[in-house]
CSV table of C-alpha atoms and ligand atoms in Angstrom, one decimal:
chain,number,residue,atom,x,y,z
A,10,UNK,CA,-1.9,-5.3,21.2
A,11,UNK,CA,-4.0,-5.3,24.1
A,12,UNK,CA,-5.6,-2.1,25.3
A,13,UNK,CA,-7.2,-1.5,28.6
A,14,UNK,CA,-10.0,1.2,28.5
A,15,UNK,CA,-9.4,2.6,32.0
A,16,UNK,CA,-10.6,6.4,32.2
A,17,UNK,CA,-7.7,8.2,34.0
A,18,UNK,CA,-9.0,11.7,34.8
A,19,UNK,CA,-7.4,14.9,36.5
A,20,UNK,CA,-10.2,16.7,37.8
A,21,UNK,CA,-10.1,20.6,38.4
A,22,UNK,CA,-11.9,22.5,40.6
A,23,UNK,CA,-14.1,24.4,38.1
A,24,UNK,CA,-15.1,26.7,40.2
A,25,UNK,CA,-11.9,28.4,40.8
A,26,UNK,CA,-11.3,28.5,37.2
A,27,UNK,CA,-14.3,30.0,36.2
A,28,UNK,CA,-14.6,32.4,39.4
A,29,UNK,CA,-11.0,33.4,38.9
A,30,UNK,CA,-10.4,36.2,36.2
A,31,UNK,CA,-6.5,35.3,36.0
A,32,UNK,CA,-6.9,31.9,36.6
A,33,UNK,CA,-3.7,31.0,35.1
A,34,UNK,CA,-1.8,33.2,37.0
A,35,UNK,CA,-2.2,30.6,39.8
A,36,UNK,CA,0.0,27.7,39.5
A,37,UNK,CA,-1.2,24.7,38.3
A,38,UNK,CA,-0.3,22.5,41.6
A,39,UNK,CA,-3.1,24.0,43.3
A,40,UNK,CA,-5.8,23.5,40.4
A,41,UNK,CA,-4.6,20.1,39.2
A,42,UNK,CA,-5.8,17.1,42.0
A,43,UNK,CA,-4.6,14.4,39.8
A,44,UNK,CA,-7.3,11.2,40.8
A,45,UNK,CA,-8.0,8.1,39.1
A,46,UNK,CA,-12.1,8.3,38.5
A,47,UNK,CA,-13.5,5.1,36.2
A,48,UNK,CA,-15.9,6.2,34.0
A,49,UNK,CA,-15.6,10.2,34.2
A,50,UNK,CA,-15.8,12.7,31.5
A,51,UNK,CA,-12.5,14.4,30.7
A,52,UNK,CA,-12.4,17.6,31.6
A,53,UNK,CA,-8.5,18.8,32.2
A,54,UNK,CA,-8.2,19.0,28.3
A,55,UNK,CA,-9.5,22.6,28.3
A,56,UNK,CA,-6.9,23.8,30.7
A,57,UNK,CA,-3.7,23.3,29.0
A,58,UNK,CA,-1.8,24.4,26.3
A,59,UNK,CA,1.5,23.8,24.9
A,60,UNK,CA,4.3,26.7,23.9
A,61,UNK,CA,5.6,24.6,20.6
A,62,UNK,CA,4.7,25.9,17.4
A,63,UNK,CA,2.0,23.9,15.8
A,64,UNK,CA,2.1,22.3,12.4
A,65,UNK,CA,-0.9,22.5,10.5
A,66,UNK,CA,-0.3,20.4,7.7
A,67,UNK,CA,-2.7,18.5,5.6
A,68,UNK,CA,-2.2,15.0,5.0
A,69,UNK,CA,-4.8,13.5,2.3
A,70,UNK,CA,-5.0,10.0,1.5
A,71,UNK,CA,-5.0,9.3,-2.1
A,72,UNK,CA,-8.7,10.3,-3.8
A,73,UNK,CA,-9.1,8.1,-6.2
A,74,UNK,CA,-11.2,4.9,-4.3
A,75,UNK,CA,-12.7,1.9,-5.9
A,76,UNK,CA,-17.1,2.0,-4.7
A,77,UNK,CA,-15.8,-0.4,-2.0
A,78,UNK,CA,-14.2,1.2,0.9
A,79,UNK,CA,-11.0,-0.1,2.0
A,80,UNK,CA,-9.2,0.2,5.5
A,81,UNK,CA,-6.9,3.1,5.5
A,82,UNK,CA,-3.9,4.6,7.4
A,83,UNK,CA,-2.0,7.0,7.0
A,84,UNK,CA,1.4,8.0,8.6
A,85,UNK,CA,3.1,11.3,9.0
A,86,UNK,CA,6.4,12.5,10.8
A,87,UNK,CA,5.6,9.2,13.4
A,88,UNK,CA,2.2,9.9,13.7
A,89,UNK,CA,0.1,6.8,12.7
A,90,UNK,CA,-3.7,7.0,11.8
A,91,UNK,CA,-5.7,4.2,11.4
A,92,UNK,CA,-9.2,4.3,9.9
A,93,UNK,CA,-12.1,2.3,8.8
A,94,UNK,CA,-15.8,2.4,7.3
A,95,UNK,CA,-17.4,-0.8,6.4
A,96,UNK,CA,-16.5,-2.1,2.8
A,97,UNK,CA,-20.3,-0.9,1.6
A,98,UNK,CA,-22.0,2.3,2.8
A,99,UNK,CA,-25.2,3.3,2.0
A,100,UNK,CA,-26.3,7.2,2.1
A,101,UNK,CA,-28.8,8.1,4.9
A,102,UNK,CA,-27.6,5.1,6.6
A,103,UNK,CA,-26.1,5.0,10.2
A,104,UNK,CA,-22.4,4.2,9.8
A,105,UNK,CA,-20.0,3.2,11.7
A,106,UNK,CA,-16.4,5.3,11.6
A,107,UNK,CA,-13.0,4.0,13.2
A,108,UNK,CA,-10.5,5.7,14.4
A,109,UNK,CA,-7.3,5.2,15.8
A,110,UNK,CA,-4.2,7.5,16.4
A,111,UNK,CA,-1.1,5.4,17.5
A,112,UNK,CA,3.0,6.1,17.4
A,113,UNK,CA,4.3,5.1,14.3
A,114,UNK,CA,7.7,3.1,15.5
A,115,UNK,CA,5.8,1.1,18.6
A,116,UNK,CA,2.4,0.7,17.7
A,117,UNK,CA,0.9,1.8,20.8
A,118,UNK,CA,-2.1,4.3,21.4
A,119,UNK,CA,-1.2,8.0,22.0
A,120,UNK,CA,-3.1,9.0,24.9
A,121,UNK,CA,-4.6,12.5,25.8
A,122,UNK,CA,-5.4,13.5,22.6
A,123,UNK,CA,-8.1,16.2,21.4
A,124,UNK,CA,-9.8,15.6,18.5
A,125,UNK,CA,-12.8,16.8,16.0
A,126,UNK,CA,-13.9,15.6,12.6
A,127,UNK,CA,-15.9,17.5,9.9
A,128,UNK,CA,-17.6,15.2,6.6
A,129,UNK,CA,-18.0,16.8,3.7
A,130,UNK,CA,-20.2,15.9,0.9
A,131,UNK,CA,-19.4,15.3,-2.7
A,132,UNK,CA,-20.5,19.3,-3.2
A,133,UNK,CA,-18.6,20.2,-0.3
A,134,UNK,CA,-21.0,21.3,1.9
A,135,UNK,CA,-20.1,20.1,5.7
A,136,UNK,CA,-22.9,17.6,5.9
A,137,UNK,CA,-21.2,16.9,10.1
A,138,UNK,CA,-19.2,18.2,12.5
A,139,UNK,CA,-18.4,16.7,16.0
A,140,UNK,CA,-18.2,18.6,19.2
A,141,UNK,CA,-14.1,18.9,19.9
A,142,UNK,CA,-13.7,16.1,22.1
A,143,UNK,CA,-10.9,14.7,24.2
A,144,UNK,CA,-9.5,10.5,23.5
A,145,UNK,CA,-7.8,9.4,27.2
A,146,UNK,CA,-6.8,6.4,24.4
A,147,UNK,CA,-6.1,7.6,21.3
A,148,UNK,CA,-9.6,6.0,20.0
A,149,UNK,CA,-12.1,8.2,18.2
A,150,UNK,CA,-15.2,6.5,17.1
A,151,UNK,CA,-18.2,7.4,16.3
A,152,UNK,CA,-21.2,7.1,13.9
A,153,UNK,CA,-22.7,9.5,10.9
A,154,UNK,CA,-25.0,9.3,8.0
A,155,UNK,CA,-23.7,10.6,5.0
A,156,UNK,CA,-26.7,12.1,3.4
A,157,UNK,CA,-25.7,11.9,-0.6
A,158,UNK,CA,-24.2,9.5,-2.4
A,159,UNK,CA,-20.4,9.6,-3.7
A,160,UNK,CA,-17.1,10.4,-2.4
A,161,UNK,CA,-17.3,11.9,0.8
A,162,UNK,CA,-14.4,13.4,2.7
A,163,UNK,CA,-14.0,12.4,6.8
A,164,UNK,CA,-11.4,15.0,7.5
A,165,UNK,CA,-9.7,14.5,11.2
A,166,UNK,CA,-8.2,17.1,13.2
A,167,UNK,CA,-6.1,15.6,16.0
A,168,UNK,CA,-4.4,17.9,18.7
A,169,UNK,CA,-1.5,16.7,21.5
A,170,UNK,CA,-1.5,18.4,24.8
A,171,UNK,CA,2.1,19.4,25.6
A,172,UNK,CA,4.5,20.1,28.2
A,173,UNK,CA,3.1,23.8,29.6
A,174,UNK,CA,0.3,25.8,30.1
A,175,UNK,CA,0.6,29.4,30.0
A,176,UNK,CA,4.5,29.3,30.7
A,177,UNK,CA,3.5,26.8,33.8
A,178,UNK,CA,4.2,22.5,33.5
A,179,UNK,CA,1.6,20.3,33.1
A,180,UNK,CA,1.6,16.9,34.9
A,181,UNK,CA,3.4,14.4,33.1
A,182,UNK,CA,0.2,12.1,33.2
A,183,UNK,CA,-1.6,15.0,31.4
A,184,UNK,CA,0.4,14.9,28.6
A,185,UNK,CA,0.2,13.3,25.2
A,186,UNK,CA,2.4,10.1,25.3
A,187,UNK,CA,2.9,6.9,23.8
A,188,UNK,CA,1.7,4.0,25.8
A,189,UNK,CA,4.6,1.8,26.1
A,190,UNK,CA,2.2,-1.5,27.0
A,191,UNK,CA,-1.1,-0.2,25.4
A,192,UNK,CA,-1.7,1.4,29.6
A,193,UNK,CA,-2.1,4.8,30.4
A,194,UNK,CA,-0.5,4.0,33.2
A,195,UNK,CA,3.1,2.7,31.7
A,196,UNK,CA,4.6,5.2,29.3
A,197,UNK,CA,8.0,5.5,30.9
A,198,UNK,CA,10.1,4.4,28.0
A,199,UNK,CA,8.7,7.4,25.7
A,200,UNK,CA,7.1,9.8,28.1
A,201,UNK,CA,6.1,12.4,26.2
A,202,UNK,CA,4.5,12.6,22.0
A,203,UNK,CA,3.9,16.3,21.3
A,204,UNK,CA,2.8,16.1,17.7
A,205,UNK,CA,1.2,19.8,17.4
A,206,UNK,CA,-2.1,19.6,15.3
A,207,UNK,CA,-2.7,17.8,12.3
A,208,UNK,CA,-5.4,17.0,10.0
A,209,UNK,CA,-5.9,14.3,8.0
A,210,UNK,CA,-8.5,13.4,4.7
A,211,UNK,CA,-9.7,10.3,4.0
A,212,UNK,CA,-12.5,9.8,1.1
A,213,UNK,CA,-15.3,7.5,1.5
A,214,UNK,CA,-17.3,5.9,-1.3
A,215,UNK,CA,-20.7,6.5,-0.7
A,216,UNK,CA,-23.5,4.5,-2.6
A,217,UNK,CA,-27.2,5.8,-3.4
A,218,UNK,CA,-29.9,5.5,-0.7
A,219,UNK,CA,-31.0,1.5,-0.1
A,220,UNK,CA,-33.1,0.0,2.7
A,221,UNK,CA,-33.6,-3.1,3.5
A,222,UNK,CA,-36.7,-4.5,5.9
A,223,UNK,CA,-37.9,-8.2,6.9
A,224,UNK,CA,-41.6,-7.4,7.6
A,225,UNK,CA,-43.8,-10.1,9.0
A,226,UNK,CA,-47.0,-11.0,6.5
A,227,UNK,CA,-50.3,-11.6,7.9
A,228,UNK,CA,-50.3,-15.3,6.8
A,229,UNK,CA,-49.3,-16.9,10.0
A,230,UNK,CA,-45.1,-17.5,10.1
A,231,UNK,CA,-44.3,-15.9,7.1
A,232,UNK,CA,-41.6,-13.2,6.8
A,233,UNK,CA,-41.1,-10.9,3.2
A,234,UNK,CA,-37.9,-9.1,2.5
A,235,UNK,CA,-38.7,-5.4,1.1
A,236,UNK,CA,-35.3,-3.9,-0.3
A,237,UNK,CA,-36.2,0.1,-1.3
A,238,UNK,CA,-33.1,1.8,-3.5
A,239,UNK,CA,-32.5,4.9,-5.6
A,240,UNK,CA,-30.0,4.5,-8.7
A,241,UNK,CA,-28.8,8.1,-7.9
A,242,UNK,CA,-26.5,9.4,-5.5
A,243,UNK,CA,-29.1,12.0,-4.4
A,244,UNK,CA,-32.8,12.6,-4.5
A,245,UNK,CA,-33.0,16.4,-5.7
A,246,UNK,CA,-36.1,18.1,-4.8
A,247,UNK,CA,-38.6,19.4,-7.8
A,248,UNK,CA,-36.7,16.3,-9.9
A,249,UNK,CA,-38.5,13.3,-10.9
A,250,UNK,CA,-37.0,10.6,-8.7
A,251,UNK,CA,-37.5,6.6,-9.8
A,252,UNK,CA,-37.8,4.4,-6.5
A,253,UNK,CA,-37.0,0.7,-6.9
A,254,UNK,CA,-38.9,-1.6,-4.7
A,255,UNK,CA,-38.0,-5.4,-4.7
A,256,UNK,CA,-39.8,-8.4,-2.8
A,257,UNK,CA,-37.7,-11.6,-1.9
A,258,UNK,CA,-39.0,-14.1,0.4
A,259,UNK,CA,-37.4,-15.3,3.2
A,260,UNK,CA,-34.4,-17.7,1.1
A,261,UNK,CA,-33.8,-14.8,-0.8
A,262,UNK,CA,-35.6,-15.7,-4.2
A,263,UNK,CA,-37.7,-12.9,-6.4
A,264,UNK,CA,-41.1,-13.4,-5.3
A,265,UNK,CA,-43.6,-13.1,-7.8
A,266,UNK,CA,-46.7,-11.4,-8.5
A,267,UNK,CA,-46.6,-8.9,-5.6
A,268,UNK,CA,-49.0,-5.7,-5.7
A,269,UNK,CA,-47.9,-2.6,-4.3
A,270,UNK,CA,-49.6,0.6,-2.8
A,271,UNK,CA,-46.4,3.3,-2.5
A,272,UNK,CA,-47.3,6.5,-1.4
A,273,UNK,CA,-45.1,9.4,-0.6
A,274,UNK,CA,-45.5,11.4,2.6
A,275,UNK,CA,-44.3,14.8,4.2
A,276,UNK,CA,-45.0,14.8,7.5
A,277,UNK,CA,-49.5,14.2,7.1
A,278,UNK,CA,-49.4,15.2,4.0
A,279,UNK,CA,-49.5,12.8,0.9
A,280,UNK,CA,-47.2,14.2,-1.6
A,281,UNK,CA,-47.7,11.4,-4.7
A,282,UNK,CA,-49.4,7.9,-4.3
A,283,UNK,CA,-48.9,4.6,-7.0
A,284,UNK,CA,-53.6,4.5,-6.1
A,285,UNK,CA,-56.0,6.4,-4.8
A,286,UNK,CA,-58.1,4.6,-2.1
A,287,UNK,CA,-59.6,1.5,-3.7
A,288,UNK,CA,-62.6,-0.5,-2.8
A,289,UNK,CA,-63.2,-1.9,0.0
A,290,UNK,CA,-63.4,-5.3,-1.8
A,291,UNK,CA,-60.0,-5.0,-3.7
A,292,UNK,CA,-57.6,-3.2,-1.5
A,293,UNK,CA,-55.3,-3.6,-4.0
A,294,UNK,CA,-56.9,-2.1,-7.1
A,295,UNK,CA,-54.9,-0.3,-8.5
A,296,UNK,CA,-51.9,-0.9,-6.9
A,297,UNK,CA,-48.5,-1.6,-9.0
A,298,UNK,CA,-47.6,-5.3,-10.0
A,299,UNK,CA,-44.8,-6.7,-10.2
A,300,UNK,CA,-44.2,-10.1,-12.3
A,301,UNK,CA,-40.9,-11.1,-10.9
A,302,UNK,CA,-41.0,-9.2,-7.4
A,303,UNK,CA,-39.3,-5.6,-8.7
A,304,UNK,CA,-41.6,-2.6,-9.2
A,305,UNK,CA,-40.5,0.8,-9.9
A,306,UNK,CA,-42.5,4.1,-8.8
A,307,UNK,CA,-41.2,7.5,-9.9
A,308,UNK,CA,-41.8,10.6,-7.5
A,309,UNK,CA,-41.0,14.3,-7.4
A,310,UNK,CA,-40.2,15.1,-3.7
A,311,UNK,CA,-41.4,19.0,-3.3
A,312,UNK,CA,-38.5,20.0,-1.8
A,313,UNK,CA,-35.7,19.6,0.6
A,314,UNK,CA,-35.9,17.4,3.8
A,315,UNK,CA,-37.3,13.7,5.3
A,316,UNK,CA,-40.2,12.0,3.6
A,317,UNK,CA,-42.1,8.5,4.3
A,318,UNK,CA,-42.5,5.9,1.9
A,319,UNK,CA,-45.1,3.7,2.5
A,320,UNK,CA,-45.5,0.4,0.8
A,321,UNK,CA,-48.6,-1.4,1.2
A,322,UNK,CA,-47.7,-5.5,0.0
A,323,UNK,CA,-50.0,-8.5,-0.9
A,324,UNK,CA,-49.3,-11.8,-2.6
A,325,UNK,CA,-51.7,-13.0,-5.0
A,326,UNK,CA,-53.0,-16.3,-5.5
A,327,UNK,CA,-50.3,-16.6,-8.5
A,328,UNK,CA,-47.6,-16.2,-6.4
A,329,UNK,CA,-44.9,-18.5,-5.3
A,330,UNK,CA,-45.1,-17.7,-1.8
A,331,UNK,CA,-48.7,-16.5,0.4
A,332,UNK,CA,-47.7,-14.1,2.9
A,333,UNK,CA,-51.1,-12.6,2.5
A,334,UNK,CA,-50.5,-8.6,3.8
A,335,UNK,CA,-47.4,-6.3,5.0
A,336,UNK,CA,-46.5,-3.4,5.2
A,337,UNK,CA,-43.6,-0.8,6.1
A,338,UNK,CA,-42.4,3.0,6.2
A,339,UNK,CA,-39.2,3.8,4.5
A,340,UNK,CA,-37.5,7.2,5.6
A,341,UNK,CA,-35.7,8.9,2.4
A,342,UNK,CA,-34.0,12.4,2.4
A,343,UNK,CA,-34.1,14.6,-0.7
A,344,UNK,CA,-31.8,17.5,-0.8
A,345,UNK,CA,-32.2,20.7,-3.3
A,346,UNK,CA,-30.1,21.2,-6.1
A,347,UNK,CA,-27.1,22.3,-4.5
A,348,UNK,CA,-26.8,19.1,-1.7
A,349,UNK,CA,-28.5,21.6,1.1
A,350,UNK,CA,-30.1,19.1,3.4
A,351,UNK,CA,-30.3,21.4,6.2
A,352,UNK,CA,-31.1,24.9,7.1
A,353,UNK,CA,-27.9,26.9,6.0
A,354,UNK,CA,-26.6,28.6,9.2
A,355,UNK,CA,-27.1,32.0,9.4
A,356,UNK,CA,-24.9,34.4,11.3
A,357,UNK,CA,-26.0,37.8,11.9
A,358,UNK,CA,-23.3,40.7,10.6
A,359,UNK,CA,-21.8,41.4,14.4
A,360,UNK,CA,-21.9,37.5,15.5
A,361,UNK,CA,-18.8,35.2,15.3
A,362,UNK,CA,-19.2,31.2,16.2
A,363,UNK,CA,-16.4,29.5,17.8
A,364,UNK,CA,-16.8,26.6,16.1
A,365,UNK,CA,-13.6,24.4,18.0
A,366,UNK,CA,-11.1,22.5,17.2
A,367,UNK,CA,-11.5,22.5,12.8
A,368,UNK,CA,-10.9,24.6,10.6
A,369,UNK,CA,-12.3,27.9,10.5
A,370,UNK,CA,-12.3,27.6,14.3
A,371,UNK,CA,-14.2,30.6,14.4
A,372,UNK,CA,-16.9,31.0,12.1
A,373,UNK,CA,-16.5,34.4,10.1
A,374,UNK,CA,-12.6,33.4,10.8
A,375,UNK,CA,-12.2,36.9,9.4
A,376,UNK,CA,-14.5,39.8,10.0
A,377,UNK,CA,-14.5,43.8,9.1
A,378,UNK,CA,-16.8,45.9,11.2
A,379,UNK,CA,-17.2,49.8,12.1
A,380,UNK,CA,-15.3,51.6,14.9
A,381,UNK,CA,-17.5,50.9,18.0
A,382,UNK,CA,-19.4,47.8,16.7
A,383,UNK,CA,-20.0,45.7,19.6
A,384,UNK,CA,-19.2,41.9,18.3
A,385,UNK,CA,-20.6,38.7,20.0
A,386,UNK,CA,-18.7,35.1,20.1
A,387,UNK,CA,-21.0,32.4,21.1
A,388,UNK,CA,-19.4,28.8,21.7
A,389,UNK,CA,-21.6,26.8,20.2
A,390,UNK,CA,-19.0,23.9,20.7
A,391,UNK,CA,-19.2,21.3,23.1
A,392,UNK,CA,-15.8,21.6,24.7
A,393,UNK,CA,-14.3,24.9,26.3
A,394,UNK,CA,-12.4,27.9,24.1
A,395,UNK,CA,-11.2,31.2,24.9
A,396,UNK,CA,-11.4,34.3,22.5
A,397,UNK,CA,-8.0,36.0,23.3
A,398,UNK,CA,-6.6,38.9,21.9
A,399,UNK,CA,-2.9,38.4,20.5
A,400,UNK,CA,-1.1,35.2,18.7
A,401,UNK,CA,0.1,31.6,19.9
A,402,UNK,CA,3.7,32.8,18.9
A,403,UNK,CA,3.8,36.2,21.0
A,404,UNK,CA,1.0,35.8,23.6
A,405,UNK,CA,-2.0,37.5,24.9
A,406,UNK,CA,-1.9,41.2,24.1
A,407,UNK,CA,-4.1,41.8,26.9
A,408,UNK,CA,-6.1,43.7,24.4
A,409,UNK,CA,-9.8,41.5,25.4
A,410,UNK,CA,-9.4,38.1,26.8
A,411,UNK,CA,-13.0,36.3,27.5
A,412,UNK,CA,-11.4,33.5,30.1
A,413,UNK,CA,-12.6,30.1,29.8
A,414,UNK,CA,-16.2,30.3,27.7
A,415,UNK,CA,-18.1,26.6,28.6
A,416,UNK,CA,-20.3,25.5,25.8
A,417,UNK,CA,-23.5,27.7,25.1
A,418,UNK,CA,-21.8,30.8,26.8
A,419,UNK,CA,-20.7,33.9,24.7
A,420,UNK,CA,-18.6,36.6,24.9
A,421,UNK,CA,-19.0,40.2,23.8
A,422,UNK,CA,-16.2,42.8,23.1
A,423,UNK,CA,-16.4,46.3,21.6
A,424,UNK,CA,-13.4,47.8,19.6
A,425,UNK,CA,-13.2,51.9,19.2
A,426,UNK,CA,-10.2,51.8,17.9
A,427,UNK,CA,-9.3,51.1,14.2
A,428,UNK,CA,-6.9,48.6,13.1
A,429,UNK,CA,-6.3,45.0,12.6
A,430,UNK,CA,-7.0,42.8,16.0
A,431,UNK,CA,-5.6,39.0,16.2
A,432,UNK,CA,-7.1,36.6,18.3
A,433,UNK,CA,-6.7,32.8,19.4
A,434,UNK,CA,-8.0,30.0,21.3
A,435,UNK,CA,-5.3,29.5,24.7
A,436,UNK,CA,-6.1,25.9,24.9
A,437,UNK,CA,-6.2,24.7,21.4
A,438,UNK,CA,-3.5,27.2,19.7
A,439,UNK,CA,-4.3,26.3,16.0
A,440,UNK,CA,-7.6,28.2,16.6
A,441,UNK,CA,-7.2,31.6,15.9
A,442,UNK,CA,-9.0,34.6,14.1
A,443,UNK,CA,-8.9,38.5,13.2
A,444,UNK,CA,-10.9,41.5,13.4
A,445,UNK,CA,-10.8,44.0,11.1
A,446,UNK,CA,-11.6,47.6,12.5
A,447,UNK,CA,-11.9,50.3,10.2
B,764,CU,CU1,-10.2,26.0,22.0
């Protein structure tokens, strides 16, 4: 199937949306200017909503995985997935993910589709998140680095956008639909694909940290291959960690007799080193041999974050290839005891994340505070959300609405009275939250 990437945009007039309290009280011929723009960035997505009750199912592929990833789909009520990692993926290593959503009978792309995807690490812990973005093409690439080795999970929320927006129609072009020819611009024979919102898991083997650099030597033309590996899926800070180095030349045979200097660095500072500084004479005293071209150094990394392995190379006279000098800076991650990689994120007792289009949505999804406790939502998002009061089945309440909130803006409401407050997301209706008020 043949696939044409043309960006087909409706672009609204954002300042009336964002100057206009009841926005959607005006009807959507005047916002909408439907226009074909090459190259633009979606932004209609955010403005519509569909009245059909959302399904909210999980759909997870099976977990047990051989250490070599495998292409994967996965198809529910005519909704086809398709997704792929390369075969072998290395932790702390860009890698590629592919994603494809498509209509199960015809095989064709669904276009105007939201999406966002969360990775979780064999503890759990969401190791990255995306921004909720908007596929014109039912494509949803993009790249991560899983931190620890293992079976990660990819998990992929995807959303349609549907028939009406706040009781008011949306432009057929707007719309989620199969693309009859692979063209956003030929859908007639199935106009419309309103799937709801769905989310689908999909493990990926992950193996231990391993880097792999072609330095040049300081004999003129020669190249060395440096290959540095951990045998475990993680390197846990305070833990003794063994580091495997191994030397190849350039056909790929062990080289032999290489001497090493490896030191381990945070930031300046030298955390461990295979020698201290050695004469002048023999840069090398010291340093760690290795008979067949494989040395192994063990290091305890401090704590949790990046670190620098340097490795210092020479050939000696005994060895079956002169490259004379090289060197090269490996970047490793160790992570404490529980996976942490990163600073946990801390939310004050009165703050509430909208978080987007995955689950929890907004981040406490559930909160209990005091009569008269002001409460702040901040979108820290990159796509537009509302915090309105009320649910996707019944409506706003009219209780607080915040309107459209861009990304980086926040909204606060204060509730004096006690009870039990719902809220939801108008554009993306599987978001939704509560307040507790007691
Ligand atoms: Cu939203």
């Amino acid at each position: 199937m043949s696939c044409r990437y043309i960006q087909f945009d409706f672009v609204i007039d954002l300042e009336i949306l964002l100057n206009n309290k009841s926005w959607y009280n005006l009807r959507m011929k005047k916002l909408l200017s439907a226009s074909i723009a090459m190259g633009t960035i979606a932004l209609f997505a955010f403005a519509i909503i569909s009245e059909n009750t959302y399904e909210s199912n999980v759909y997870a592929a099976p977990t047990s995985i051989p250490q070599e990833n495998q292409q994967g789909q996965t198809t529910s009520n005519g909704i086809k997935v398709e997704f792929g990692v390369p075969s072998k993926v290395y932790a702390t290593e860009l890698t590629p993910v592919k994603i494809k959503v498509t209509d199960a009978n015809s095989g064709a792309n669904l276009s105007h589709v939201d999406w966002a995807i969360v990775v979780k690490d064999p503890h759990g812990n969401v190791v990255y998140k995306t921004t909720t973005g908007h596929s014109h093409m039912g494509i949803m690439d993009f790249n991560v680095a899983f931190p620890i080795g293992g079976e990660n999970i990819i998990s992929l929320t995807s959303s349609s956008i549907g028939s009406k927006m706040m009781g008011m129609d949306v432009p057929l072009m707007a719309r989620t639909h199969t693309m009859s020819s692979g063209d956003l611009m030929t859908f007639e024979k199935d106009a419309e694909n309103n799937f709801g919102s769905r989310t689908f898991e999909y493990p990926v083997y992950v193996l231990p940290q391993k880097q792999t650099r072609v330095l040049d030597g300081s004999e003129k033309g020669t190249t060395v291959n440096v290959e540095l590996a951990t045998s475990s899926n993680e390197i846990i800070a305070g833990q003794p960690t063994t580091l495997l180095l191994t030397v190849t030349q350039p056909n790929g045979d062990m080289l032999t007799h290489p001497d090493a200097l490896i030191s381990v660095r945070k930031g300046t500072y030298k955390v461990s080193s295979s020698a201290e500084a050695g004469d002048p004479m023999m840069p090398m005293n010291g340093a760690y041999h290795g008979h067949v071209g494989q040395m192994s150094y063990t290091a305890t990394f401090p704590s949790a974050g990046n670190y620098i392995v340097n490795v210092d190379l020479n050939s000696l006279p005994v060895s079956n290839y002169q490259f004379g000098h090289a060197s090269v800076r490996f970047n490793v991650l160790a992570s404490d005891s529980s996976g942490e990689t990163a600073a946990t994120m801390k939310t004050a007792a009165n703050h509430i994340d909208i978080l987007g289009l995955e689950s929890p949505f907004y981040s406490p999804n559930g909160i209990n505070v005091k009569t008269g406790t002001t409460l702040t939502f901040d979108n820290v998002d990159g796509n537009f959300h509302t915090v309105t009061s009320g649910t996707p089945e019944s409506g706003p309440d009219g209780k607080f609405d915040s309107g459209l909130l861009a990304s980086g803006q926040s909204f606060d409401v204060k509730l004096d009275k006690p009870g039990k407050y719902d809220y939801f997301c108008t554009i993306h209706t599987t978001m939704r939250g509560t307040i507790t008020v007691s």
